Coordinates of C-alpha atoms and ligand atoms in Angstrom, one line a residue:
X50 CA 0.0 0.0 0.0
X51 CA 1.0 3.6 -1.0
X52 CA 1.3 5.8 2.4
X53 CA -0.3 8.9 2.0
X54 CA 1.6 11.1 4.6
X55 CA -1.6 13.0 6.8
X56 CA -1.1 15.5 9.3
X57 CA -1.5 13.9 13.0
X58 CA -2.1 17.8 14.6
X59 CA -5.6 16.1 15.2
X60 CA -7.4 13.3 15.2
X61 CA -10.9 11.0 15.1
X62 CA -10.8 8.4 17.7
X63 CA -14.2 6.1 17.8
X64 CA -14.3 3.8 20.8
X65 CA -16.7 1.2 20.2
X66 CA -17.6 0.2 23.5
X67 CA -17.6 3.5 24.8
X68 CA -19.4 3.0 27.7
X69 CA -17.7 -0.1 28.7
X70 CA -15.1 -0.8 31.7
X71 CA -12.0 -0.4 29.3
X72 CA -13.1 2.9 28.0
X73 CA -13.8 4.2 31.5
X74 CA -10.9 2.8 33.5
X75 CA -8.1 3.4 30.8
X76 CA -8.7 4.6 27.1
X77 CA -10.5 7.8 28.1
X78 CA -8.7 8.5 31.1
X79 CA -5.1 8.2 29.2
X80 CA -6.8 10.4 26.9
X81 CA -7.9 12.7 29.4
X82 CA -4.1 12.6 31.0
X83 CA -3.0 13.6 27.5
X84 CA -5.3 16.4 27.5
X85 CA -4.2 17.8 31.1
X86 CA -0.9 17.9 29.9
X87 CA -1.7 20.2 27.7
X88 CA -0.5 17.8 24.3
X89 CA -3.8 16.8 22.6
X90 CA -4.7 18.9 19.4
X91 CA -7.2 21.3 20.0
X92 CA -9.8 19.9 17.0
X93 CA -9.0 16.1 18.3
X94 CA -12.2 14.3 18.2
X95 CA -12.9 11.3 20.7
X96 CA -16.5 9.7 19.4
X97 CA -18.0 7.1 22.1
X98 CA -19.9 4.4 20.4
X99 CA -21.9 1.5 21.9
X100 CA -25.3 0.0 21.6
X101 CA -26.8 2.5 25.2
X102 CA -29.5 4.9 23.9
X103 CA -27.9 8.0 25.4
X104 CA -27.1 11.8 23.9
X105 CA -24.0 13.5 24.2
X106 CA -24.6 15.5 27.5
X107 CA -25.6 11.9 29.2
X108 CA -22.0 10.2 27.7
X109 CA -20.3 13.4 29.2
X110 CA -21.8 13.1 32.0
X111 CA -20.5 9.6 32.5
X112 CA -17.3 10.2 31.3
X113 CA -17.1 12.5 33.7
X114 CA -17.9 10.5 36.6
X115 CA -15.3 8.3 35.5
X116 CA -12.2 10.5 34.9
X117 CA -13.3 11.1 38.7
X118 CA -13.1 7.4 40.0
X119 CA -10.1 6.7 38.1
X120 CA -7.8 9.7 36.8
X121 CA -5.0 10.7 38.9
X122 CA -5.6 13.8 37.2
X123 CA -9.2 15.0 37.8
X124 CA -8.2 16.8 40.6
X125 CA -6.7 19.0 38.5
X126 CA -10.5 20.3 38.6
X127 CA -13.5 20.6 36.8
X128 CA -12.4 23.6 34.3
X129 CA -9.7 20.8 33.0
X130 CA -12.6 18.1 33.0
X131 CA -14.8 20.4 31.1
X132 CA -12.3 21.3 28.4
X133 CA -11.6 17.7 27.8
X134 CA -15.2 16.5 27.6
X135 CA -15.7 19.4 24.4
X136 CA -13.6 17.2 22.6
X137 CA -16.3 14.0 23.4
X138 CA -19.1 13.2 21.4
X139 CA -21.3 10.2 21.4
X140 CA -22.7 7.7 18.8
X141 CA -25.4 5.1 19.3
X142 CA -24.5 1.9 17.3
X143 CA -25.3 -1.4 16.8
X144 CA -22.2 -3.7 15.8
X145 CA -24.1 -6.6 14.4
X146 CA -27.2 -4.4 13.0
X147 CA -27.8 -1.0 10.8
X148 CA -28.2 1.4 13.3
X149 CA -26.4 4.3 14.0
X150 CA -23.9 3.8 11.5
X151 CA -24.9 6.7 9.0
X152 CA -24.7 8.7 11.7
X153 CA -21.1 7.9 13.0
X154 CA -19.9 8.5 9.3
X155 CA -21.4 11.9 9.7
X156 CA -19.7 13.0 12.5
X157 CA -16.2 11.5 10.9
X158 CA -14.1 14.0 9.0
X159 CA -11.9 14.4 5.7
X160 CA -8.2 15.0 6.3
X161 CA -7.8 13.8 9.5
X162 CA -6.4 10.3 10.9
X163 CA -9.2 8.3 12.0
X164 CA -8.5 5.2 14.6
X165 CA -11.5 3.2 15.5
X166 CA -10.7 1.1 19.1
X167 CA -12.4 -1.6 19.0
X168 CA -13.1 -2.3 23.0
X169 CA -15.9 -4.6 22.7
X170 CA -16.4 -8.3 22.8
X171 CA -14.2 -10.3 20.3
X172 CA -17.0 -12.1 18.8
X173 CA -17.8 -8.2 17.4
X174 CA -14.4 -7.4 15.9
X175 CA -15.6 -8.7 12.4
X176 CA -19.0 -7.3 12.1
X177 CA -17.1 -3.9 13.1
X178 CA -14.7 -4.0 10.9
X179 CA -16.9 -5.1 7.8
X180 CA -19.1 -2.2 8.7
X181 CA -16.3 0.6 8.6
X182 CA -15.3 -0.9 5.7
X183 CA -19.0 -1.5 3.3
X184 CA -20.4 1.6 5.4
X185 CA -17.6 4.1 3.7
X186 CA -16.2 5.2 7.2
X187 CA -12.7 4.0 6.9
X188 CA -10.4 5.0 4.3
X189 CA -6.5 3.7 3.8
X190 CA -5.5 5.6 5.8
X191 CA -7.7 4.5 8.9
X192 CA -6.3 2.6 11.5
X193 CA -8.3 -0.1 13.7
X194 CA -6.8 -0.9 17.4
X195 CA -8.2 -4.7 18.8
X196 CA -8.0 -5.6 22.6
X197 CA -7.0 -8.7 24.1
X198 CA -7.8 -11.9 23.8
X199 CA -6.9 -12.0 20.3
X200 CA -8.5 -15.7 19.9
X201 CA -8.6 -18.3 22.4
X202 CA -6.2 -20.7 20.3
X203 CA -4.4 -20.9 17.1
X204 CA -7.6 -21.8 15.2
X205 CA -9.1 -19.2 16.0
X206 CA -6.7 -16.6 16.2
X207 CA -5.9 -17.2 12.5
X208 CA -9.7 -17.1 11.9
X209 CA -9.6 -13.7 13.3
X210 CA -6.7 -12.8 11.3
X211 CA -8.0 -13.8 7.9
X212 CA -11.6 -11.9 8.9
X213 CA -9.9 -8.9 10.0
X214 CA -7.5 -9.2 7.0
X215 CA -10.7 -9.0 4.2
X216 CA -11.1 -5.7 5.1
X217 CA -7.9 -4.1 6.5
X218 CA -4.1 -4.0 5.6
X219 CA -2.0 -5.4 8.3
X220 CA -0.3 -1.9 8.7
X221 CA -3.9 -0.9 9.5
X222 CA -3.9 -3.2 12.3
X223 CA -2.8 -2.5 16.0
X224 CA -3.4 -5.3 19.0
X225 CA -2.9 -3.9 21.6
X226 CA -0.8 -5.1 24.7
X227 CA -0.9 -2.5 27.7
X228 CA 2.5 -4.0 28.8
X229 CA 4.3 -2.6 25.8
X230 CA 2.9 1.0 26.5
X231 CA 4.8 0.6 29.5
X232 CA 7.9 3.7 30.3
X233 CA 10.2 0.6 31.7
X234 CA 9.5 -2.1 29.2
X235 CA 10.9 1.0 26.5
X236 CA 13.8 1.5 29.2
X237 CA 14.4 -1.8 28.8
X238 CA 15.4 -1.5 25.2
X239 CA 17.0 1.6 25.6
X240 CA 19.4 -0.2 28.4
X241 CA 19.6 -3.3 26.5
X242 CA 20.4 -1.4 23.2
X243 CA 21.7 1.9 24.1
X244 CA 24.8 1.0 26.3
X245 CA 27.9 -0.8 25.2
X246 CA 27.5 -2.8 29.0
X247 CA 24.9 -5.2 28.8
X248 CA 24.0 -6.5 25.4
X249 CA 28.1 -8.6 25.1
X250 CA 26.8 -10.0 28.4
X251 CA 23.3 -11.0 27.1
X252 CA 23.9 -14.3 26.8
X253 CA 23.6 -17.9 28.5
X254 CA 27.5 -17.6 29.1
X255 CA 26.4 -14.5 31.7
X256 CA 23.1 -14.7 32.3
X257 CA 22.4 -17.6 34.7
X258 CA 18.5 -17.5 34.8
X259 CA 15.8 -15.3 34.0
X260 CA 12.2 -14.6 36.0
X261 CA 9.1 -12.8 34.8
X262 CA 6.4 -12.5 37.7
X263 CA 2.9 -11.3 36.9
X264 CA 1.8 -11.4 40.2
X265 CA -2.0 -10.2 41.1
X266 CA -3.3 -9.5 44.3
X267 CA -7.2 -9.5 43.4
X268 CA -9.2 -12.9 42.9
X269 CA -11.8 -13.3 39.4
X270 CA -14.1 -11.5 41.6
X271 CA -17.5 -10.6 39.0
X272 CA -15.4 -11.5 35.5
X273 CA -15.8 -15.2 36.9
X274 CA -17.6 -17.0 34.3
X275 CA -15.7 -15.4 31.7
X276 CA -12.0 -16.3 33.3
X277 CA -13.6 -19.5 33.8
X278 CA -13.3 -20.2 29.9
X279 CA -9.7 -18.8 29.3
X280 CA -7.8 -19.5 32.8
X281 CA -4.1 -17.6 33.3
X282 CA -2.2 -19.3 30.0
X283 CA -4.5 -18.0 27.7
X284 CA -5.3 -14.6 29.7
X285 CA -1.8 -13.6 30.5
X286 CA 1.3 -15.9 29.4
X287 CA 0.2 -16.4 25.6
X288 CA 0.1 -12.7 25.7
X289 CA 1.4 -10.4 28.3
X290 CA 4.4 -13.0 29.8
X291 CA 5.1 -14.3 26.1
X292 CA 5.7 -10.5 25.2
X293 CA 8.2 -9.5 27.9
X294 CA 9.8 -12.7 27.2
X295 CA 10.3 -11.4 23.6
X296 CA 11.8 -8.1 24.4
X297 CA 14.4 -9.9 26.8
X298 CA 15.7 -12.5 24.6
X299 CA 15.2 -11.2 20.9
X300 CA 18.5 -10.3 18.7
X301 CA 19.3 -6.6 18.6
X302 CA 16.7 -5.3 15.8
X303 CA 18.6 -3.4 12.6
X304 CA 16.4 -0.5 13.6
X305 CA 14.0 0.5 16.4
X306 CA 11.1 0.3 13.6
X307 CA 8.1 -1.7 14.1
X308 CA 8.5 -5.0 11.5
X309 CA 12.6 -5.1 12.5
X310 CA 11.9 -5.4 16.0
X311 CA 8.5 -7.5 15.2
X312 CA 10.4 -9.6 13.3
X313 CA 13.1 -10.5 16.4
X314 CA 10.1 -11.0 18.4
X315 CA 8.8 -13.7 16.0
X316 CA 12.0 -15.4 15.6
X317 CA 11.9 -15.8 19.6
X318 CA 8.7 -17.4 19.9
X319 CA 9.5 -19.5 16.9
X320 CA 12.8 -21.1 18.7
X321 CA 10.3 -21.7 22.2
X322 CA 11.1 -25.2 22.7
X323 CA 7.7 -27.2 23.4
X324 CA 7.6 -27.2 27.2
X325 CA 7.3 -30.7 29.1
X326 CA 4.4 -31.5 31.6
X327 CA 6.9 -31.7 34.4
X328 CA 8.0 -28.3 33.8
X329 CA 4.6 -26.3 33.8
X330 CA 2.5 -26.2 37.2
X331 CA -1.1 -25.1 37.4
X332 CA -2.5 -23.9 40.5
X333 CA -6.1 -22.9 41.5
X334 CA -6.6 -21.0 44.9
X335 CA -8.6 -21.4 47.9
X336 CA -9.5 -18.8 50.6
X337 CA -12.1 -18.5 52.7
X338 CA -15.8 -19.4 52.7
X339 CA -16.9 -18.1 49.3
X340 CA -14.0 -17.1 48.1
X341 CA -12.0 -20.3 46.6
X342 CA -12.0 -19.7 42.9
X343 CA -14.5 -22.3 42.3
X344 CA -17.1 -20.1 43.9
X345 CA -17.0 -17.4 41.2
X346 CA -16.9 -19.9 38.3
X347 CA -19.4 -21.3 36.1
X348 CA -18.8 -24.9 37.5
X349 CA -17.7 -25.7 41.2
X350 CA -15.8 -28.7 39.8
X351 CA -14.0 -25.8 37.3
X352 CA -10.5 -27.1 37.1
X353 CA -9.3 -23.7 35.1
X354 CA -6.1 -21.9 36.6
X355 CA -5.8 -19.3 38.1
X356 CA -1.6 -19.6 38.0
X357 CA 0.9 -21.3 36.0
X358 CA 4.6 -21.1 36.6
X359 CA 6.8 -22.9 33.6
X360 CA 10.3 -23.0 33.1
X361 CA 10.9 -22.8 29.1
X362 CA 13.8 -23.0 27.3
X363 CA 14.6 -20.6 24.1
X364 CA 16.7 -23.0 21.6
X365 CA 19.0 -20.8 19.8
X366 CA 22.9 -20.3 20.4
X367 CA 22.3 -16.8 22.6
X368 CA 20.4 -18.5 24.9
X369 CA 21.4 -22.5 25.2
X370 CA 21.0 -23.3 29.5
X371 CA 19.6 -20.3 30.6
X372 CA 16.4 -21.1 31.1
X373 CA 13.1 -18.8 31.6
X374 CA 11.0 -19.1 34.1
X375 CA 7.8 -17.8 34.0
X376 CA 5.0 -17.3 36.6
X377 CA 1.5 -15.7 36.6
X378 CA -1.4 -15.9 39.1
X379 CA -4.8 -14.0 41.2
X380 CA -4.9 -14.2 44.8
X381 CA -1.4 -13.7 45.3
X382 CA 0.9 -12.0 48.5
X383 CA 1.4 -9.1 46.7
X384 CA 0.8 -6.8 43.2
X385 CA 4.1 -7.1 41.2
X386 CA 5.4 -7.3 37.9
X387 CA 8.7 -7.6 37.4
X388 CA 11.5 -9.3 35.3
X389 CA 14.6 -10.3 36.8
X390 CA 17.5 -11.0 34.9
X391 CA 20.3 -13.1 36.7
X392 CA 23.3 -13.0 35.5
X393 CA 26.3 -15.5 36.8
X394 CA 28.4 -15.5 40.1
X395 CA 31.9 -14.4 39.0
X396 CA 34.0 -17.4 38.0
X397 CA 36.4 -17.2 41.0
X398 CA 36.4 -15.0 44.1
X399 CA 39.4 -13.8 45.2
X400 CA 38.0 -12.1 48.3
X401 CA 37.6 -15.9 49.5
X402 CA 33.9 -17.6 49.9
X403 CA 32.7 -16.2 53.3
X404 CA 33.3 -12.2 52.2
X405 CA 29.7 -12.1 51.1
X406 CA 28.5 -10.4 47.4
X407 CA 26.0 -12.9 45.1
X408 CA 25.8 -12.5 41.4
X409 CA 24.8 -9.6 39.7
X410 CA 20.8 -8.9 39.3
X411 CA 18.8 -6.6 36.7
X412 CA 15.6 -6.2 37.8
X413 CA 13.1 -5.0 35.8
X414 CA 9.9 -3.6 37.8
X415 CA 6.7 -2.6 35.4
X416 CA 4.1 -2.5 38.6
X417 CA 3.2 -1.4 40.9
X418 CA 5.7 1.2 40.8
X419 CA 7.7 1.2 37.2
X420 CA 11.3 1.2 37.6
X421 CA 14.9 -0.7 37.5
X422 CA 17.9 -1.4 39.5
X423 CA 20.7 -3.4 39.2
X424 CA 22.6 -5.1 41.9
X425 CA 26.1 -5.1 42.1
X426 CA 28.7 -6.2 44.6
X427 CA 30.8 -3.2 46.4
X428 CA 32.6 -3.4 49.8
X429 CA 30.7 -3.0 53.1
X430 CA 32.3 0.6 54.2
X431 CA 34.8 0.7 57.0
X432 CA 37.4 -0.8 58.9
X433 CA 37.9 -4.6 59.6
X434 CA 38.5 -6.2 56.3
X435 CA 37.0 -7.1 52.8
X436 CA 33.6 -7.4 53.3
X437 CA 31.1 -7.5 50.6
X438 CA 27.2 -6.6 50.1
X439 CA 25.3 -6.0 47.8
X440 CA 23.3 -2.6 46.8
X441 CA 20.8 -1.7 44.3
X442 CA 22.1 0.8 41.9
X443 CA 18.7 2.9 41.0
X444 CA 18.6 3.3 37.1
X445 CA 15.3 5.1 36.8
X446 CA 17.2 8.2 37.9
X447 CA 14.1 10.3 38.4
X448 CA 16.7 12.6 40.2
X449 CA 18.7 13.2 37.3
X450 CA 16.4 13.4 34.8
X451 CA 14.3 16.5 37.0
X452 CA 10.6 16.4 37.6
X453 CA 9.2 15.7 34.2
X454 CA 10.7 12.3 34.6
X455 CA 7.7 11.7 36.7
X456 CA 5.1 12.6 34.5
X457 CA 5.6 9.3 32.3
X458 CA 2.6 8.9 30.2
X459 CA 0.6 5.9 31.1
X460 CA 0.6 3.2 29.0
X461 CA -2.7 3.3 27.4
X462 CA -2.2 7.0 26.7
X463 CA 1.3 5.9 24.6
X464 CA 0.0 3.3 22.6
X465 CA -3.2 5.6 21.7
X466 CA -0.8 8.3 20.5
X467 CA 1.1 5.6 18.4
X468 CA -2.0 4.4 16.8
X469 CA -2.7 8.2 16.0
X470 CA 1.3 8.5 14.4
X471 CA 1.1 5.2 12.8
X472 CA 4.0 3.4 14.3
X473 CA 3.5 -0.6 15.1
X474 CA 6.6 -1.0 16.8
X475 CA 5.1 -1.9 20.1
X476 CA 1.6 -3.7 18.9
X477 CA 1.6 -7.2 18.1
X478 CA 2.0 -8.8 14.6
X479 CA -0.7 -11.0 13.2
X480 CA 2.0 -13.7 12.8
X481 CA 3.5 -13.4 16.4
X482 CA -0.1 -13.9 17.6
X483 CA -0.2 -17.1 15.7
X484 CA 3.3 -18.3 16.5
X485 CA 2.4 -17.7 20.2
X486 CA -0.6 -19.9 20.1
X487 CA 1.3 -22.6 18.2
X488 CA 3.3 -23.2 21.3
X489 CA 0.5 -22.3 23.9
X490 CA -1.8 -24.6 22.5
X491 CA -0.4 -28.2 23.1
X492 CA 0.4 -27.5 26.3
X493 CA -3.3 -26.4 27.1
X494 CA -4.0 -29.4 24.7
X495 CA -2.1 -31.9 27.3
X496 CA -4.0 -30.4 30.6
X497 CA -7.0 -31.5 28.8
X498 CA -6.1 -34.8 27.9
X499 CA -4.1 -36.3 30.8
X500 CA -7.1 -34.1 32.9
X501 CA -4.5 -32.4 34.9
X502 CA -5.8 -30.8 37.7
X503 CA -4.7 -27.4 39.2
X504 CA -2.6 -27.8 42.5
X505 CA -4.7 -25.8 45.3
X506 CA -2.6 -23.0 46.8
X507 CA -4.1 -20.5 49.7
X508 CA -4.7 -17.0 49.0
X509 CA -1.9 -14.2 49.6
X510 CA 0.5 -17.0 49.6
X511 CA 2.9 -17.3 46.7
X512 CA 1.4 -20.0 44.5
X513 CA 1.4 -23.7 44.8
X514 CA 4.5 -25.3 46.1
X515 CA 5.0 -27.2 43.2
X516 CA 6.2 -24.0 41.4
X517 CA 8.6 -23.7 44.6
X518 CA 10.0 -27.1 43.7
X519 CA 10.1 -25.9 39.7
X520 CA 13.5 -23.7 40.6
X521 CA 14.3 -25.7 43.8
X522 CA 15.1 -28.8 41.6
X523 CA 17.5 -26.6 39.7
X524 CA 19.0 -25.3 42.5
X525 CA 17.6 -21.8 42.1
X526 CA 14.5 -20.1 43.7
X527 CA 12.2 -17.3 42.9
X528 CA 12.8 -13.9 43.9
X529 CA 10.1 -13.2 46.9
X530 CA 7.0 -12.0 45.6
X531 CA 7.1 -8.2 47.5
X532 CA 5.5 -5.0 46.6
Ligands
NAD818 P1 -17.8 -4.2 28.9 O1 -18.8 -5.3 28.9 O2 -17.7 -3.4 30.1 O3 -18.3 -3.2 27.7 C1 -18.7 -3.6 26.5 C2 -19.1 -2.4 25.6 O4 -19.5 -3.0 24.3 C3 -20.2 -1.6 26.1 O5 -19.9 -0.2 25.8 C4 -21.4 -2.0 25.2 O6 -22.3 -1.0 24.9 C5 -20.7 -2.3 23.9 N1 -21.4 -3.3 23.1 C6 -21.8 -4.5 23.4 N2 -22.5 -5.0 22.4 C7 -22.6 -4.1 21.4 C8 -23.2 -4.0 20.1 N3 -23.9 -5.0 19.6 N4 -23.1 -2.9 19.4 C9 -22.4 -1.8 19.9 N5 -21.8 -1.8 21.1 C10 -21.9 -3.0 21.9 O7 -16.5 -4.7 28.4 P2 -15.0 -4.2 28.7 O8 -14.6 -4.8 30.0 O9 -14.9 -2.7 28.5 O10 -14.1 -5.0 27.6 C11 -14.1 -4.6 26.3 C12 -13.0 -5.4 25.5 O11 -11.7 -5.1 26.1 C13 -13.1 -6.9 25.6 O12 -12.7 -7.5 24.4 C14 -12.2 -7.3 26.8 O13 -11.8 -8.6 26.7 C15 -11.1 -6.3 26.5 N6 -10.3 -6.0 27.7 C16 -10.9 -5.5 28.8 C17 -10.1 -5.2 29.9 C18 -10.7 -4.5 31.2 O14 -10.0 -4.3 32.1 N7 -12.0 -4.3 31.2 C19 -8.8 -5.4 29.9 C20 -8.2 -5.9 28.8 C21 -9.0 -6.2 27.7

């Protein structure tokens, strides 16, 4: 396709599913955080669309309500809030029917970059996109951004793929994953490929082990019956864990442009070796009366998980022994993401075995505060010896970097803006979606036929101790779970 260059000084941004949970808790109030920081162009237009029978002053009303509940930035007051909601309008549509859509075509303008978000229900991402396309309100230049889950297994990931495909260009395309909008998974590349230090040591000779946590603290709660069908490998390690994983081991990309970095990404989840059953663990957790994981699911014989940890192995020359291991589940001590990056005692100490000092550790924190420090041996201060510890160096340098380093836009808010600039780099590939589910899918395939069922594990615990005994067995443990 021929790229016509358009301005991006403004903007139409539909949000089907406007009045949903997404739109409220994140896509309008990164929006609105772009707004308050004085960077969104004044004639960007933000249309709400979903099936509610509602005018304009009712959606603002709403939206309103929510930057409230869930901006950090509403108390910047109600002027701010009012000059963001101008810029709101509101469409009643029906995704699998006629209504409305004339309408919404209406309100779109010439000239400008349109992005429709498409924060509904899977099963709608088709008739949505065959509408834009038949009704005459997207264009080549238009760009469509789909949420998660992008399928629920290869077949139908590649089903969604081809329907999407009919009517869009792949550079059209953006699936979204929040974790990629996130300031320290971008640091991450910038350490990783902007210092001479790290990337000769990226390697299995160095690098001992490495950990990615997805830890939540909050159960299924009401979105029960819909876990219930997906369970944490399809809902977060196909997608979120599988991601992170990528960015860690990939080859340095030519460029930072999105298919050369895409195109790493694949090759990663291409060389996943097939994981064995002894080296994934499901868990399922219990808690108190009421509130065991079976009591918000469909079935109360539900053997879905609500955590996996897994030790997989990338097979390329890079990454031969070093292991990852990955782990992701609800009801868990504490709210933390993190990758941690361990790298290999030094080969001999010459300060002698009991002066202290372990190897060198990267860790890379994306919640529930973003940030990363690396720990490195130095000697205790003071008389009486060499003694070693070890100290976090701090590289998120907010102090040297002034206050703006604060402000980091959130991550909903960056990967909206990069929709609106058209640059993929951080949004999935339709082919990385695929290869992901090629490797996800026998391993859910195995749970179902040897009828593996989750290991129980209490509530703010740590998970199962079978995922314990995953690292134990190699003689390595997991980092404590700790906010
Ligand atoms: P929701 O149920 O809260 O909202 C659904 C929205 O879709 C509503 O605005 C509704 O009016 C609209 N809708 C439903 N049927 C429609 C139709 N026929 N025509 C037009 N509009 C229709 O859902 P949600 O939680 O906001 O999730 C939206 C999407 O985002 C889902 O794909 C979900 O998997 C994904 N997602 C949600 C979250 C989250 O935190 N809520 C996180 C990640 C991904």
């Amino acid at each position: 396709m021929v790229s016509r260059v358009i301005p991006v000084d403004t903007f139409d941004l539909v949000i089907f599913g406007g009045t949903g949970d997404l739109a409220r808790r994140k896509i309008l109030p990164g929006l609105f955080r772009r707004f308050a920081a004085g960077q969104m162009p004044e004639a960007a237009q933000v249309i709400g669309a979903a099936r509610s029978d509602m005018d304009v002053t009712e959606y603002r009303s709403m939206i309103r309500d929510a930057l409230k509940e869930f901006s950090d930035k509403a108390e910047q007051g109600d002027d701010v809030i009012d000059g963001f909601l101008e810029h709101i309008d509101y469409a009643q549509v029906d995704a699998q029917g006629d209504d409305g859509w004339d309408a919404l075509r209406e309100k779109l303008r010439d000239g400008v970059v349109r992005a429709f978000y498409f924060s509904v229900a899977p099963f709608l991402f088709g008739d949505i996109a065959e509408r834009l396309k038949t009704r005459g309100l997207s264009d080549d230049q238009s760009r469509i951004v789909v949420e998660k889950p992008f399928g629920r297994d290869l077949e139908t990931a590649r089903s969604l793929n081809r329907t999407l495909a009919t009517f869009f260009d792949e550079g059209q395309i953006y699936r979204i994953d929040h974790y990629l909008g996130k300031e320290t998974v971008q640091n991450l590349m910038a350490v990783r490929f902007g210092n001479i230090l790290f990337e000769p040591l990226w390697n299995s000779q160095f690098i001992d082990h490495v950990q990615i946590t997805v830890a939540e603290t909050v159960g299924v709660g009401g979105r029960g019956s819909y876990y219930d069908k997906s369970g944490a490998m399809r809902d977060m390690v196909q997608n979120h864990l599988m991601q992170l994983l990528c960015l860690i081991a990939m080859e340095p990309p030519a460029r930072f442009e999105p298919d050369a970095v895409r195109d790493e990404k694949l090759k990663v989840i291409r060389a996943l070796e097939p994981v064995a059953p002894n080296e994934v663990v499901r868990g399922q957790y219990e808690g108190a009366e009421g509130e065991n994981y079976v009591d918000h699911a469909e079935d109360p014989r539900s053997t879905t998980e609500s955590f996996v940890a897994m030790k997989v192995q990338v097979a390329n020359w890079r990454w031969q022994g070093t292991p990852f291991y990955l782990r992701t589940g609800k009801k868990l001590r504490s709210r933390v993401s993190e990758i941690v990056v361990r790298f290999r005692e030094p080969p001999h100490s010459i300060f002698g075995k009991d002066a202290g000092g372990r190897a060198n550790e990267l860790a890379i924190r994306l919640q529930p505060d973003e940030g990363m420090d690396l720990r490195v041996t130095i000697k205790e201060p003071g008389p009486g010896g060499m003694r070693l510890v070890d100290v976090p160096l701090d590289m998120t340098f907010a102090e040297a970097l002034g206050p703006d380093a604060e402000e980091v836009p959130d991550a909903y808010e960056r990967l909206i803006m990069d929709v609106i600039r058209g640059n993929q780099t951080l949004f999935m590939r339709g082919d990385e979606v695929e290869a992901a589910w090629a490797w996800t899918d026998p391993i859910i395939a195995n749970w179902e036929e040897a009828k593996v069922r989750p290991a129980k594990y209490d509530s703010g615990t740590s998970g199962p101790e079978a995922s314990l005994e995953l690292l134990h067995r190699d003689g390595r443990r997991w980092r404590d779970i700790r906010t």
